[in-house]
């Protein structure tokens, strides 16, 4: 997600800095970006000078102190509240006073995350759907977010050539409040033996005109992320209808997290994905 945000920023003419806790992750992100741009060159969608120009706009910071000149810092760490809070606390000594800080969280309370920052009025949720280069963004103000912070982030999203929507600070916001319960229900449908992986996905593709089935989508999102969002919904709204399916929990405990681990509801280790149930 972080590499995707960096890429769309650089493609829009903005200078951007990548920073991660591990150097190999930054190298992997740069390799992914270069691979995407090289494919565009091969297809004639971009020339070599354009590719070089985009790459030159992406810098690397070895630590959070390298973000001191940034006007906007977007956190895109794993969907874990404690991890995110530690990141925001580590940023506090280094950011300039007027810098805006945003979280790419898809479910966690913006108000709680903002509480650990030095300037909560300049904190906002700004979630990009995956893949970033194809999808639009969403802005999530918290209680103390200033209007000019919100407007600046709307202008930023527009500069990227994307459309922003506004969501209030409720668990899972809009998209995941609707999407993840549907995915969780699909997992329950599988768990209860109503249908197989293939039949569930085929039924939703053909019957509901979805571009991909809910179990295939879960693999694409990451089953650990799906579980995290459902746990946020279940705990935050205290409603049993958001209880994560035990089968989803079991897959995550087994380390079958979807495409990123090569196994989830489908096995991706061969030439074509094969359902695992």
mmCIF file of C-alpha atoms in Angstrom:
data_model
loop_
_atom_site.group_PDB
_atom_site.id
_atom_site.type_symbol
_atom_site.label_atom_id
_atom_site.label_comp_id
_atom_site.label_asym_id
_atom_site.label_seq_id
_atom_site.Cartn_x
_atom_site.Cartn_y
_atom_site.Cartn_z
ATOM 1 C CA UNK A 1 0.000 0.000 0.000
ATOM 2 C CA UNK A 2 2.807 2.412 0.875
ATOM 3 C CA UNK A 3 4.556 1.824 -2.447
ATOM 4 C CA UNK A 4 1.261 2.393 -4.270
ATOM 5 C CA UNK A 5 0.684 5.728 -2.533
ATOM 6 C CA UNK A 6 4.277 6.781 -3.255
ATOM 7 C CA UNK A 7 3.886 5.867 -6.921
ATOM 8 C CA UNK A 8 0.693 7.856 -7.527
ATOM 9 C CA UNK A 9 2.239 10.865 -5.749
ATOM 10 C CA UNK A 10 5.369 10.740 -7.923
ATOM 11 C CA UNK A 11 3.281 10.226 -11.070
ATOM 12 C CA UNK A 12 1.391 13.399 -10.144
ATOM 13 C CA UNK A 13 4.618 15.404 -10.000
ATOM 14 C CA UNK A 14 5.062 15.385 -6.224
ATOM 15 C CA UNK A 15 8.313 14.642 -4.435
ATOM 16 C CA UNK A 16 7.850 11.754 -2.015
ATOM 17 C CA UNK A 17 9.952 9.964 0.609
ATOM 18 C CA UNK A 18 9.601 6.274 1.474
ATOM 19 C CA UNK A 19 10.460 5.098 4.986
ATOM 20 C CA UNK A 20 10.041 1.722 6.671
ATOM 21 C CA UNK A 21 11.398 -0.102 9.703
ATOM 22 C CA UNK A 22 13.374 -2.485 7.475
ATOM 23 C CA UNK A 23 15.587 -1.469 4.547
ATOM 24 C CA UNK A 24 14.625 -4.603 2.606
ATOM 25 C CA UNK A 25 10.973 -3.495 2.593
ATOM 26 C CA UNK A 26 11.936 -0.168 1.041
ATOM 27 C CA UNK A 27 14.038 -1.968 -1.563
ATOM 28 C CA UNK A 28 11.123 -4.283 -2.316
ATOM 29 C CA UNK A 29 8.792 -1.278 -2.650
ATOM 30 C CA UNK A 30 11.156 0.443 -5.084
ATOM 31 C CA UNK A 31 11.471 -2.783 -7.083
ATOM 32 C CA UNK A 32 7.680 -3.058 -7.267
ATOM 33 C CA UNK A 33 7.365 0.552 -8.430
ATOM 34 C CA UNK A 34 10.089 0.088 -11.037
ATOM 35 C CA UNK A 35 8.432 -3.089 -12.273
ATOM 36 C CA UNK A 36 5.065 -1.357 -12.722
ATOM 37 C CA UNK A 37 6.667 1.559 -14.574
ATOM 38 C CA UNK A 38 8.736 -0.762 -16.772
ATOM 39 C CA UNK A 39 5.563 -2.576 -17.811
ATOM 40 C CA UNK A 40 4.023 0.761 -18.756
ATOM 41 C CA UNK A 41 7.084 1.516 -20.887
ATOM 42 C CA UNK A 42 6.837 -1.899 -22.562
ATOM 43 C CA UNK A 43 3.177 -1.242 -23.392
ATOM 44 C CA UNK A 44 3.943 2.197 -24.808
ATOM 45 C CA UNK A 45 1.998 3.947 -22.033
ATOM 46 C CA UNK A 46 5.122 5.742 -20.756
ATOM 47 C CA UNK A 47 8.489 6.638 -22.251
ATOM 48 C CA UNK A 48 11.849 5.992 -20.622
ATOM 49 C CA UNK A 49 12.325 9.651 -19.695
ATOM 50 C CA UNK A 50 8.964 9.601 -17.902
ATOM 51 C CA UNK A 51 9.915 6.461 -15.984
ATOM 52 C CA UNK A 52 13.220 7.996 -14.887
ATOM 53 C CA UNK A 53 11.522 11.248 -13.874
ATOM 54 C CA UNK A 54 9.011 9.421 -11.675
ATOM 55 C CA UNK A 55 11.713 7.334 -9.994
ATOM 56 C CA UNK A 56 13.812 10.450 -9.358
ATOM 57 C CA UNK A 57 10.918 11.989 -7.421
ATOM 58 C CA UNK A 58 10.925 9.097 -4.937
ATOM 59 C CA UNK A 59 13.485 9.424 -2.165
ATOM 60 C CA UNK A 60 14.312 7.110 0.745
ATOM 61 C CA UNK A 61 14.644 7.983 4.435
ATOM 62 C CA UNK A 62 16.633 5.653 6.674
ATOM 63 C CA UNK A 63 14.718 6.777 9.783
ATOM 64 C CA UNK A 64 11.705 8.873 10.762
ATOM 65 C CA UNK A 65 13.996 11.885 11.163
ATOM 66 C CA UNK A 66 14.250 11.849 7.367
ATOM 67 C CA UNK A 67 10.598 12.958 7.208
ATOM 68 C CA UNK A 68 11.281 16.311 8.887
ATOM 69 C CA UNK A 69 10.786 18.323 5.681
ATOM 70 C CA UNK A 70 7.525 16.630 4.651
ATOM 71 C CA UNK A 71 4.283 18.608 4.456
ATOM 72 C CA UNK A 72 2.167 15.438 4.641
ATOM 73 C CA UNK A 73 3.077 12.104 6.222
ATOM 74 C CA UNK A 74 0.858 9.115 5.401
ATOM 75 C CA UNK A 75 1.193 6.052 7.627
ATOM 76 C CA UNK A 76 0.478 2.763 5.844
ATOM 77 C CA UNK A 77 1.602 0.132 8.356
ATOM 78 C CA UNK A 78 -0.244 -3.105 9.137
ATOM 79 C CA UNK A 79 -3.794 -2.876 10.495
ATOM 80 C CA UNK A 80 -2.708 -3.020 14.129
ATOM 81 C CA UNK A 81 -3.570 -0.137 16.439
ATOM 82 C CA UNK A 82 -0.579 -0.541 18.746
ATOM 83 C CA UNK A 83 1.853 -0.570 15.808
ATOM 84 C CA UNK A 84 0.309 2.601 14.406
ATOM 85 C CA UNK A 85 0.314 4.401 17.758
ATOM 86 C CA UNK A 86 4.026 3.666 18.205
ATOM 87 C CA UNK A 87 4.747 5.087 14.749
ATOM 88 C CA UNK A 88 2.904 8.332 15.496
ATOM 89 C CA UNK A 89 4.671 8.715 18.828
ATOM 90 C CA UNK A 90 8.058 8.214 17.157
ATOM 91 C CA UNK A 91 7.243 10.926 14.607
ATOM 92 C CA UNK A 92 6.482 13.630 17.174
ATOM 93 C CA UNK A 93 10.036 14.997 17.718
ATOM 94 C CA UNK A 94 10.849 15.263 14.017
ATOM 95 C CA UNK A 95 7.878 16.684 12.114
ATOM 96 C CA UNK A 96 7.604 20.390 11.384
ATOM 97 C CA UNK A 97 4.786 22.150 13.308
ATOM 98 C CA UNK A 98 2.469 22.603 10.315
ATOM 99 C CA UNK A 99 2.878 19.066 8.913
ATOM 100 C CA UNK A 100 -0.312 17.054 8.383
ATOM 101 C CA UNK A 101 -0.263 13.440 9.546
ATOM 102 C CA UNK A 102 -2.648 10.892 8.021
ATOM 103 C CA UNK A 103 -3.362 7.234 8.631
ATOM 104 C CA UNK A 104 -4.276 4.841 5.855
ATOM 105 C CA UNK A 105 -6.196 2.683 8.341
ATOM 106 C CA UNK A 106 -9.237 0.906 6.956
ATOM 107 C CA UNK A 107 -10.999 0.376 10.294
ATOM 108 C CA UNK A 108 -9.274 1.831 13.399
ATOM 109 C CA UNK A 109 -10.602 4.917 15.212
ATOM 110 C CA UNK A 110 -8.999 8.110 13.912
ATOM 111 C CA UNK A 111 -9.807 9.831 17.211
ATOM 112 C CA UNK A 112 -7.857 7.254 19.229
ATOM 113 C CA UNK A 113 -4.876 7.370 16.866
ATOM 114 C CA UNK A 114 -4.843 11.174 16.917
ATOM 115 C CA UNK A 115 -4.693 11.205 20.705
ATOM 116 C CA UNK A 116 -1.014 10.175 20.688
ATOM 117 C CA UNK A 117 0.061 12.900 18.255
ATOM 118 C CA UNK A 118 1.366 16.319 19.218
ATOM 119 C CA UNK A 119 -1.072 18.209 16.982
ATOM 120 C CA UNK A 120 -4.354 16.226 16.760
ATOM 121 C CA UNK A 121 -5.969 19.113 14.870
ATOM 122 C CA UNK A 122 -3.639 18.274 11.954
ATOM 123 C CA UNK A 123 -4.362 14.533 12.024
ATOM 124 C CA UNK A 124 -6.769 12.803 9.646
ATOM 125 C CA UNK A 125 -7.649 9.412 8.236
ATOM 126 C CA UNK A 126 -6.895 9.143 4.524
ATOM 127 C CA UNK A 127 -7.554 5.675 3.196
ATOM 128 C CA UNK A 128 -6.644 4.552 -0.331
ATOM 129 C CA UNK A 129 -8.250 1.455 -1.772
ATOM 130 C CA UNK A 130 -5.979 -1.232 -3.206
ATOM 131 C CA UNK A 131 -4.457 -1.070 -5.801
ATOM 132 C CA UNK A 132 -3.873 2.635 -5.218
ATOM 133 C CA UNK A 133 -3.084 3.408 -8.860
ATOM 134 C CA UNK A 134 -6.589 2.304 -9.910
ATOM 135 C CA UNK A 135 -8.770 3.255 -6.942
ATOM 136 C CA UNK A 136 -9.901 6.413 -5.202
ATOM 137 C CA UNK A 137 -9.461 7.697 -1.660
ATOM 138 C CA UNK A 138 -11.477 8.536 1.430
ATOM 139 C CA UNK A 139 -10.965 11.188 4.096
ATOM 140 C CA UNK A 140 -11.979 10.533 7.707
ATOM 141 C CA UNK A 141 -11.853 13.573 10.016
ATOM 142 C CA UNK A 142 -11.761 13.040 13.783
ATOM 143 C CA UNK A 143 -13.374 15.234 16.436
ATOM 144 C CA UNK A 144 -10.634 17.893 16.568
ATOM 145 C CA UNK A 145 -9.529 17.843 12.915
ATOM 146 C CA UNK A 146 -9.415 21.444 11.679
ATOM 147 C CA UNK A 147 -11.337 22.377 8.537
ATOM 148 C CA UNK A 148 -8.178 23.543 6.763
ATOM 149 C CA UNK A 149 -6.572 20.113 7.395
ATOM 150 C CA UNK A 150 -9.578 18.420 5.808
ATOM 151 C CA UNK A 151 -9.588 20.801 2.837
ATOM 152 C CA UNK A 152 -5.832 20.400 2.307
ATOM 153 C CA UNK A 153 -6.229 16.615 2.171
ATOM 154 C CA UNK A 154 -9.139 16.885 -0.270
ATOM 155 C CA UNK A 155 -6.965 19.072 -2.495
ATOM 156 C CA UNK A 156 -4.119 16.560 -2.232
ATOM 157 C CA UNK A 157 -6.356 13.669 -3.333
ATOM 158 C CA UNK A 158 -7.654 15.786 -6.230
ATOM 159 C CA UNK A 159 -4.077 16.544 -7.308
ATOM 160 C CA UNK A 160 -3.525 12.800 -7.573
ATOM 161 C CA UNK A 161 -6.395 12.701 -10.074
ATOM 162 C CA UNK A 162 -8.640 10.834 -7.657
ATOM 163 C CA UNK A 163 -12.054 11.381 -6.123
ATOM 164 C CA UNK A 164 -12.375 11.637 -2.352
ATOM 165 C CA UNK A 165 -15.367 10.744 -0.212
ATOM 166 C CA UNK A 166 -15.881 11.780 3.407
ATOM 167 C CA UNK A 167 -16.649 9.361 6.230
ATOM 168 C CA UNK A 168 -17.298 10.065 9.884
ATOM 169 C CA UNK A 169 -15.077 8.356 12.457
ATOM 170 C CA UNK A 170 -16.998 5.112 13.045
ATOM 171 C CA UNK A 171 -15.537 1.578 13.135
ATOM 172 C CA UNK A 172 -14.531 0.463 9.599
ATOM 173 C CA UNK A 173 -15.931 3.697 8.094
ATOM 174 C CA UNK A 174 -17.997 3.142 4.895
ATOM 175 C CA UNK A 175 -16.460 0.618 2.504
ATOM 176 C CA UNK A 176 -15.243 -1.913 5.057
ATOM 177 C CA UNK A 177 -18.384 -1.482 7.184
ATOM 178 C CA UNK A 178 -20.286 -2.853 4.167
ATOM 179 C CA UNK A 179 -17.678 -5.002 2.391
ATOM 180 C CA UNK A 180 -16.093 -7.004 5.222
ATOM 181 C CA UNK A 181 -19.365 -8.302 6.733
ATOM 182 C CA UNK A 182 -20.234 -9.538 3.235
ATOM 183 C CA UNK A 183 -16.886 -11.337 2.996
ATOM 184 C CA UNK A 184 -17.325 -12.708 6.526
ATOM 185 C CA UNK A 185 -20.787 -14.011 5.576
ATOM 186 C CA UNK A 186 -19.267 -15.690 2.505
ATOM 187 C CA UNK A 187 -16.791 -17.432 4.826
ATOM 188 C CA UNK A 188 -19.693 -18.527 7.050
ATOM 189 C CA UNK A 189 -21.428 -19.871 3.922
ATOM 190 C CA UNK A 190 -18.312 -21.943 3.219
ATOM 191 C CA UNK A 191 -17.924 -22.929 6.903
ATOM 192 C CA UNK A 192 -21.512 -24.195 7.092
ATOM 193 C CA UNK A 193 -21.163 -26.212 3.888
ATOM 194 C CA UNK A 194 -23.723 -24.224 1.909
ATOM 195 C CA UNK A 195 -21.307 -24.054 -1.022
ATOM 196 C CA UNK A 196 -17.702 -24.613 -2.037
ATOM 197 C CA UNK A 197 -15.155 -21.836 -2.575
ATOM 198 C CA UNK A 198 -15.682 -22.050 -6.325
ATOM 199 C CA UNK A 199 -19.487 -22.141 -6.177
ATOM 200 C CA UNK A 200 -19.675 -19.175 -3.763
ATOM 201 C CA UNK A 201 -17.375 -17.015 -5.868
ATOM 202 C CA UNK A 202 -19.001 -18.013 -9.146
ATOM 203 C CA UNK A 203 -22.488 -17.333 -7.774
ATOM 204 C CA UNK A 204 -21.528 -13.820 -6.652
ATOM 205 C CA UNK A 205 -19.669 -12.986 -9.861
ATOM 206 C CA UNK A 206 -22.565 -14.059 -12.077
ATOM 207 C CA UNK A 207 -25.523 -13.450 -9.782
ATOM 208 C CA UNK A 208 -24.464 -10.086 -8.328
ATOM 209 C CA UNK A 209 -22.210 -8.938 -11.198
ATOM 210 C CA UNK A 210 -19.204 -8.607 -8.882
ATOM 211 C CA UNK A 211 -15.827 -8.431 -10.676
ATOM 212 C CA UNK A 212 -14.438 -11.101 -8.335
ATOM 213 C CA UNK A 213 -15.973 -13.424 -5.779
ATOM 214 C CA UNK A 214 -15.884 -12.524 -2.062
ATOM 215 C CA UNK A 215 -13.436 -15.310 -1.134
ATOM 216 C CA UNK A 216 -11.079 -14.388 -3.982
ATOM 217 C CA UNK A 217 -11.339 -10.765 -2.815
ATOM 218 C CA UNK A 218 -10.556 -11.804 0.754
ATOM 219 C CA UNK A 219 -7.373 -13.488 -0.473
ATOM 220 C CA UNK A 220 -6.465 -10.310 -2.356
ATOM 221 C CA UNK A 221 -7.031 -8.103 0.706
ATOM 222 C CA UNK A 222 -5.282 -10.529 3.081
ATOM 223 C CA UNK A 223 -7.180 -12.769 5.490
ATOM 224 C CA UNK A 224 -5.343 -11.276 8.473
ATOM 225 C CA UNK A 225 -6.546 -7.815 7.463
ATOM 226 C CA UNK A 226 -10.097 -9.123 6.983
ATOM 227 C CA UNK A 227 -9.999 -10.636 10.459
ATOM 228 C CA UNK A 228 -8.607 -7.423 11.996
ATOM 229 C CA UNK A 229 -11.410 -5.338 10.476
ATOM 230 C CA UNK A 230 -14.084 -7.781 11.666
ATOM 231 C CA UNK A 231 -12.600 -7.709 15.169
ATOM 232 C CA UNK A 232 -12.716 -3.887 15.150
ATOM 233 C CA UNK A 233 -16.365 -3.999 14.056
ATOM 234 C CA UNK A 234 -17.275 -6.668 16.615
ATOM 235 C CA UNK A 235 -15.565 -4.881 19.492
ATOM 236 C CA UNK A 236 -16.447 -1.334 18.439
ATOM 237 C CA UNK A 237 -20.140 -1.886 17.730
ATOM 238 C CA UNK A 238 -20.781 -4.703 20.245
ATOM 239 C CA UNK A 239 -23.098 -6.501 17.834
ATOM 240 C CA UNK A 240 -22.928 -10.283 17.370
ATOM 241 C CA UNK A 241 -23.636 -9.959 13.646
ATOM 242 C CA UNK A 242 -20.014 -8.836 13.242
ATOM 243 C CA UNK A 243 -18.524 -11.917 14.940
ATOM 244 C CA UNK A 244 -15.610 -13.179 12.797
ATOM 245 C CA UNK A 245 -16.286 -16.587 11.281
ATOM 246 C CA UNK A 246 -14.289 -19.324 13.089
ATOM 247 C CA UNK A 247 -13.055 -20.575 9.718
ATOM 248 C CA UNK A 248 -11.534 -17.158 8.974
ATOM 249 C CA UNK A 249 -9.785 -17.278 12.362
ATOM 250 C CA UNK A 250 -8.513 -20.788 11.614
ATOM 251 C CA UNK A 251 -7.038 -19.782 8.237
ATOM 252 C CA UNK A 252 -5.217 -16.843 9.836
ATOM 253 C CA UNK A 253 -3.891 -19.036 12.661
ATOM 254 C CA UNK A 254 -2.579 -21.464 10.022
ATOM 255 C CA UNK A 255 -0.736 -18.626 8.270
ATOM 256 C CA UNK A 256 -2.884 -19.004 5.148
ATOM 257 C CA UNK A 257 -3.380 -15.293 4.581
ATOM 258 C CA UNK A 258 -4.196 -15.238 0.874
ATOM 259 C CA UNK A 259 -2.123 -14.162 -2.093
ATOM 260 C CA UNK A 260 0.720 -12.736 0.002
ATOM 261 C CA UNK A 261 1.443 -16.168 1.499
ATOM 262 C CA UNK A 262 0.449 -18.098 -1.637
ATOM 263 C CA UNK A 263 -2.376 -19.876 0.206
ATOM 264 C CA UNK A 264 -5.755 -18.793 1.485
ATOM 265 C CA UNK A 265 -9.140 -19.787 0.145
ATOM 266 C CA UNK A 266 -7.162 -20.522 -3.025
ATOM 267 C CA UNK A 267 -3.729 -22.094 -3.465
ATOM 268 C CA UNK A 268 -1.616 -19.813 -5.688
ATOM 269 C CA UNK A 269 1.528 -21.948 -5.884
ATOM 270 C CA UNK A 270 0.715 -23.395 -9.310
ATOM 271 C CA UNK A 271 0.046 -21.808 -12.680
ATOM 272 C CA UNK A 272 -3.640 -21.260 -11.847
ATOM 273 C CA UNK A 273 -5.275 -20.747 -8.431
ATOM 274 C CA UNK A 274 -6.913 -23.868 -6.970
ATOM 275 C CA UNK A 275 -9.647 -23.714 -4.255
ATOM 276 C CA UNK A 276 -8.454 -25.074 -0.919
ATOM 277 C CA UNK A 277 -11.946 -26.231 0.160
#
